[in-house]
Amino acid sequence: SARRGLRSRFVHQLQQAAMGASHGLAAPVLEKHAEDGRSETLRFGASSMQGWRPKQEDAHVVIPKLDQDAARALFCVFDGHGGEEVAQLAAQRLPELLRADACFAGHGSTPDQLADALARANFQIDTYVASAEGQAELRRILNAAAGAAGRRGRPLPA
């Protein structure tokens, strides 16, 4: 059992080294960004951490009161999966798409109708991302991020 514990610890260290090596980091970035708040009906908290990635790729949405109905809130995490731009675009567009959806806007909406509105909004984001307009917006997000990070170089290709 001591041998098994040693082997488990060794495997864990190898996995951590491989994570760092694949992203060029010697150790994960452990700095956390947190926010909290409350609405009329709930209290919330959110936190993010970069980890082993060269930069933070995820985005989140915290809207404790999405519309006039105080019971409707929106909390989402968008995993960048190797790139921040789609996560940021989804975080920007999802709330507006939900608010524009007729089933979501109806105050008598059932949970199934709300789930359908959420699915439709996600499909709309997917369609937008694949469009020429969506691709141009993704390039703008990437170029803005590169500029904010102070990186020099040519803009991303159109």
PDB file of C-alpha atoms in Angstrom:
ATOM      1  CA  SER A   1       0.000   0.000   0.000  1.00  0.00           C
ATOM      2  CA  ALA A   2       2.912   2.409   0.643  1.00  0.00           C
ATOM      3  CA  ARG A   3       4.257   1.437  -2.763  1.00  0.00           C
ATOM      4  CA  ARG A   4       0.867   2.116  -4.340  1.00  0.00           C
ATOM      5  CA  GLY A   5       0.754   5.576  -2.684  1.00  0.00           C
ATOM      6  CA  LEU A   6       4.246   6.378  -3.973  1.00  0.00           C
ATOM      7  CA  ARG A   7       3.293   5.259  -7.488  1.00  0.00           C
ATOM      8  CA  SER A   8       0.099   7.336  -7.351  1.00  0.00           C
ATOM      9  CA  ARG A   9       2.056  10.420  -6.247  1.00  0.00           C
ATOM     10  CA  PHE A  10       4.624   9.825  -9.012  1.00  0.00           C
ATOM     11  CA  VAL A  11       1.901   9.524 -11.662  1.00  0.00           C
ATOM     12  CA  HIS A  12       0.296  12.726 -10.350  1.00  0.00           C
ATOM     13  CA  GLN A  13       3.633  14.588 -10.587  1.00  0.00           C
ATOM     14  CA  LEU A  14       4.161  13.310 -14.137  1.00  0.00           C
ATOM     15  CA  GLN A  15       0.682  14.489 -15.128  1.00  0.00           C
ATOM     16  CA  GLN A  16       1.334  17.940 -13.651  1.00  0.00           C
ATOM     17  CA  ALA A  17       4.692  18.193 -15.427  1.00  0.00           C
ATOM     18  CA  ALA A  18       3.083  17.174 -18.710  1.00  0.00           C
ATOM     19  CA  MET A  19       0.349  19.813 -18.299  1.00  0.00           C
ATOM     20  CA  GLY A  20       2.924  22.533 -17.746  1.00  0.00           C
ATOM     21  CA  ALA A  21       5.220  21.343 -20.513  1.00  0.00           C
ATOM     22  CA  SER A  22       2.421  21.270 -23.057  1.00  0.00           C
ATOM     23  CA  HIS A  23       1.624  24.930 -22.350  1.00  0.00           C
ATOM     24  CA  GLY A  24       5.110  26.226 -21.560  1.00  0.00           C
ATOM     25  CA  LEU A  25       4.370  26.970 -17.912  1.00  0.00           C
ATOM     26  CA  ALA A  26       6.493  25.709 -15.033  1.00  0.00           C
ATOM     27  CA  ALA A  27       3.519  25.945 -12.674  1.00  0.00           C
ATOM     28  CA  PRO A  28      -0.173  26.801 -12.960  1.00  0.00           C
ATOM     29  CA  VAL A  29      -1.231  30.438 -12.591  1.00  0.00           C
ATOM     30  CA  LEU A  30      -3.198  30.322  -9.342  1.00  0.00           C
ATOM     31  CA  GLU A  31      -4.376  33.938  -9.200  1.00  0.00           C
ATOM     32  CA  LYS A  32      -8.147  33.955  -8.827  1.00  0.00           C
ATOM     33  CA  HIS A  33     -10.630  36.588  -9.934  1.00  0.00           C
ATOM     34  CA  ALA A  34     -13.813  36.574  -7.886  1.00  0.00           C
ATOM     35  CA  GLU A  35     -17.056  38.466  -7.788  1.00  0.00           C
ATOM     36  CA  ASP A  36     -20.110  38.212  -5.635  1.00  0.00           C
ATOM     37  CA  GLY A  37     -23.379  39.979  -5.195  1.00  0.00           C
ATOM     38  CA  ARG A  38     -27.057  39.664  -4.538  1.00  0.00           C
ATOM     39  CA  SER A  39     -30.397  40.401  -6.056  1.00  0.00           C
ATOM     40  CA  GLU A  40     -33.847  40.582  -4.528  1.00  0.00           C
ATOM     41  CA  THR A  41     -34.073  36.789  -4.501  1.00  0.00           C
ATOM     42  CA  LEU A  42     -30.541  35.326  -4.337  1.00  0.00           C
ATOM     43  CA  ARG A  43     -26.913  35.708  -3.417  1.00  0.00           C
ATOM     44  CA  PHE A  44     -24.173  34.570  -5.771  1.00  0.00           C
ATOM     45  CA  GLY A  45     -20.455  34.181  -6.176  1.00  0.00           C
ATOM     46  CA  ALA A  46     -18.218  33.408  -9.129  1.00  0.00           C
ATOM     47  CA  SER A  47     -14.509  32.756  -9.379  1.00  0.00           C
ATOM     48  CA  SER A  48     -12.087  31.980 -12.198  1.00  0.00           C
ATOM     49  CA  MET A  49      -8.496  30.831 -12.398  1.00  0.00           C
ATOM     50  CA  GLN A  50      -6.175  30.555 -15.396  1.00  0.00           C
ATOM     51  CA  GLY A  51      -4.453  27.342 -14.327  1.00  0.00           C
ATOM     52  CA  TRP A  52      -1.999  25.770 -16.759  1.00  0.00           C
ATOM     53  CA  ARG A  53      -3.096  27.755 -19.814  1.00  0.00           C
ATOM     54  CA  PRO A  54      -0.885  30.572 -21.176  1.00  0.00           C
ATOM     55  CA  LYS A  55      -3.855  32.944 -20.721  1.00  0.00           C
ATOM     56  CA  GLN A  56      -7.396  32.814 -19.386  1.00  0.00           C
ATOM     57  CA  GLU A  57      -9.590  31.302 -22.095  1.00  0.00           C
ATOM     58  CA  ASP A  58     -12.882  30.971 -20.312  1.00  0.00           C
ATOM     59  CA  ALA A  59     -15.652  33.530 -19.939  1.00  0.00           C
ATOM     60  CA  HIS A  60     -18.634  33.670 -17.659  1.00  0.00           C
ATOM     61  CA  VAL A  61     -21.908  35.509 -17.334  1.00  0.00           C
ATOM     62  CA  VAL A  62     -23.379  36.601 -14.019  1.00  0.00           C
ATOM     63  CA  ILE A  63     -26.760  38.294 -14.378  1.00  0.00           C
ATOM     64  CA  PRO A  64     -28.763  37.974 -11.155  1.00  0.00           C
ATOM     65  CA  LYS A  65     -31.852  39.631 -12.699  1.00  0.00           C
ATOM     66  CA  LEU A  66     -32.094  38.863 -16.404  1.00  0.00           C
ATOM     67  CA  ASP A  67     -35.396  40.624 -17.009  1.00  0.00           C
ATOM     68  CA  GLN A  68     -38.270  42.196 -15.086  1.00  0.00           C
ATOM     69  CA  ASP A  69     -39.055  38.811 -13.501  1.00  0.00           C
ATOM     70  CA  ALA A  70     -36.844  38.838 -10.402  1.00  0.00           C
ATOM     71  CA  ALA A  71     -36.888  35.035 -10.367  1.00  0.00           C
ATOM     72  CA  ARG A  72     -34.948  34.794 -13.663  1.00  0.00           C
ATOM     73  CA  ALA A  73     -31.190  34.856 -13.444  1.00  0.00           C
ATOM     74  CA  LEU A  74     -28.478  33.739 -15.823  1.00  0.00           C
ATOM     75  CA  PHE A  75     -25.213  32.156 -14.682  1.00  0.00           C
ATOM     76  CA  CYS A  76     -23.018  30.586 -17.362  1.00  0.00           C
ATOM     77  CA  VAL A  77     -19.467  29.382 -17.845  1.00  0.00           C
ATOM     78  CA  PHE A  78     -18.058  29.236 -21.355  1.00  0.00           C
ATOM     79  CA  ASP A  79     -14.979  27.028 -21.682  1.00  0.00           C
ATOM     80  CA  GLY A  80     -12.542  28.427 -24.240  1.00  0.00           C
ATOM     81  CA  HIS A  81     -11.298  24.980 -25.340  1.00  0.00           C
ATOM     82  CA  GLY A  82      -8.031  26.392 -26.599  1.00  0.00           C
ATOM     83  CA  GLY A  83      -9.210  29.883 -27.484  1.00  0.00           C
ATOM     84  CA  GLU A  84     -10.827  32.782 -25.691  1.00  0.00           C
ATOM     85  CA  GLU A  85     -12.660  34.429 -28.565  1.00  0.00           C
ATOM     86  CA  VAL A  86     -15.653  32.081 -28.917  1.00  0.00           C
ATOM     87  CA  ALA A  87     -16.163  31.988 -25.144  1.00  0.00           C
ATOM     88  CA  GLN A  88     -16.194  35.801 -25.044  1.00  0.00           C
ATOM     89  CA  LEU A  89     -18.533  36.047 -28.021  1.00  0.00           C
ATOM     90  CA  ALA A  90     -20.948  33.548 -26.465  1.00  0.00           C
ATOM     91  CA  ALA A  91     -20.893  35.426 -23.153  1.00  0.00           C
ATOM     92  CA  GLN A  92     -21.753  38.660 -24.977  1.00  0.00           C
ATOM     93  CA  ARG A  93     -24.489  37.266 -27.218  1.00  0.00           C
ATOM     94  CA  LEU A  94     -26.333  34.705 -25.081  1.00  0.00           C
ATOM     95  CA  PRO A  95     -28.169  37.152 -22.775  1.00  0.00           C
ATOM     96  CA  GLU A  96     -29.408  39.294 -25.696  1.00  0.00           C
ATOM     97  CA  LEU A  97     -30.535  36.222 -27.663  1.00  0.00           C
ATOM     98  CA  LEU A  98     -32.460  34.899 -24.667  1.00  0.00           C
ATOM     99  CA  ARG A  99     -34.146  38.239 -24.037  1.00  0.00           C
ATOM    100  CA  ALA A 100     -35.204  38.357 -27.718  1.00  0.00           C
ATOM    101  CA  ASP A 101     -36.675  34.833 -27.719  1.00  0.00           C
ATOM    102  CA  ALA A 102     -40.494  34.901 -27.623  1.00  0.00           C
ATOM    103  CA  CYS A 103     -40.733  31.821 -25.381  1.00  0.00           C
ATOM    104  CA  PHE A 104     -38.255  33.272 -22.942  1.00  0.00           C
ATOM    105  CA  ALA A 105     -39.922  36.683 -22.936  1.00  0.00           C
ATOM    106  CA  GLY A 106     -43.288  35.190 -21.974  1.00  0.00           C
ATOM    107  CA  HIS A 107     -43.728  35.380 -18.213  1.00  0.00           C
ATOM    108  CA  GLY A 108     -45.774  32.181 -18.154  1.00  0.00           C
ATOM    109  CA  SER A 109     -42.966  30.152 -19.739  1.00  0.00           C
ATOM    110  CA  THR A 110     -42.547  26.602 -18.547  1.00  0.00           C
ATOM    111  CA  PRO A 111     -39.144  25.140 -17.653  1.00  0.00           C
ATOM    112  CA  ASP A 112     -39.234  23.180 -20.935  1.00  0.00           C
ATOM    113  CA  GLN A 113     -39.867  26.371 -22.921  1.00  0.00           C
ATOM    114  CA  LEU A 114     -36.980  28.087 -21.143  1.00  0.00           C
ATOM    115  CA  ALA A 115     -34.714  25.105 -21.900  1.00  0.00           C
ATOM    116  CA  ASP A 116     -35.787  25.248 -25.559  1.00  0.00           C
ATOM    117  CA  ALA A 117     -35.025  28.998 -25.665  1.00  0.00           C
ATOM    118  CA  LEU A 118     -31.569  28.309 -24.236  1.00  0.00           C
ATOM    119  CA  ALA A 119     -30.937  25.583 -26.829  1.00  0.00           C
ATOM    120  CA  ARG A 120     -32.100  27.883 -29.654  1.00  0.00           C
ATOM    121  CA  ALA A 121     -29.806  30.659 -28.436  1.00  0.00           C
ATOM    122  CA  ASN A 122     -26.844  28.284 -28.393  1.00  0.00           C
ATOM    123  CA  PHE A 123     -27.605  27.104 -31.936  1.00  0.00           C
ATOM    124  CA  GLN A 124     -27.888  30.745 -33.026  1.00  0.00           C
ATOM    125  CA  ILE A 125     -24.435  31.413 -31.565  1.00  0.00           C
ATOM    126  CA  ASP A 126     -23.027  28.375 -33.404  1.00  0.00           C
ATOM    127  CA  THR A 127     -24.558  29.571 -36.677  1.00  0.00           C
ATOM    128  CA  TYR A 128     -23.257  33.098 -36.109  1.00  0.00           C
ATOM    129  CA  VAL A 129     -19.726  31.869 -35.324  1.00  0.00           C
ATOM    130  CA  ALA A 130     -19.668  29.964 -38.633  1.00  0.00           C
ATOM    131  CA  SER A 131     -20.875  32.988 -40.628  1.00  0.00           C
ATOM    132  CA  ALA A 132     -18.625  35.572 -42.294  1.00  0.00           C
ATOM    133  CA  GLU A 133     -19.923  38.228 -39.889  1.00  0.00           C
ATOM    134  CA  GLY A 134     -19.219  35.976 -36.897  1.00  0.00           C
ATOM    135  CA  GLN A 135     -15.722  35.184 -38.140  1.00  0.00           C
ATOM    136  CA  ALA A 136     -15.033  38.909 -38.498  1.00  0.00           C
ATOM    137  CA  GLU A 137     -16.225  39.511 -34.933  1.00  0.00           C
ATOM    138  CA  LEU A 138     -14.003  36.703 -33.642  1.00  0.00           C
ATOM    139  CA  ARG A 139     -11.026  38.349 -35.364  1.00  0.00           C
ATOM    140  CA  ARG A 140     -11.938  41.679 -33.717  1.00  0.00           C
ATOM    141  CA  ILE A 141     -12.058  39.992 -30.307  1.00  0.00           C
ATOM    142  CA  LEU A 142      -8.686  38.323 -30.877  1.00  0.00           C
ATOM    143  CA  ASN A 143      -7.077  41.514 -32.123  1.00  0.00           C
ATOM    144  CA  ALA A 144      -8.486  43.483 -29.181  1.00  0.00           C
ATOM    145  CA  ALA A 145      -7.137  40.864 -26.767  1.00  0.00           C
ATOM    146  CA  ALA A 146      -3.733  40.969 -28.459  1.00  0.00           C
ATOM    147  CA  GLY A 147      -3.710  44.765 -28.221  1.00  0.00           C
ATOM    148  CA  ALA A 148      -4.780  44.719 -24.573  1.00  0.00           C
ATOM    149  CA  ALA A 149      -2.003  42.275 -23.776  1.00  0.00           C
ATOM    150  CA  GLY A 150       0.466  44.662 -25.377  1.00  0.00           C
ATOM    151  CA  ARG A 151       1.603  42.107 -27.945  1.00  0.00           C
ATOM    152  CA  ARG A 152       3.106  43.533 -31.062  1.00  0.00           C
ATOM    153  CA  GLY A 153       2.715  42.055 -34.483  1.00  0.00           C
ATOM    154  CA  ARG A 154       0.397  42.049 -37.370  1.00  0.00           C
ATOM    155  CA  PRO A 155      -3.371  41.744 -36.913  1.00  0.00           C
ATOM    156  CA  LEU A 156      -4.903  38.353 -37.420  1.00  0.00           C
ATOM    157  CA  PRO A 157      -5.784  37.615 -41.037  1.00  0.00           C
ATOM    158  CA  ALA A 158      -9.256  38.385 -42.346  1.00  0.00           C
TER     159      ALA A 158
END
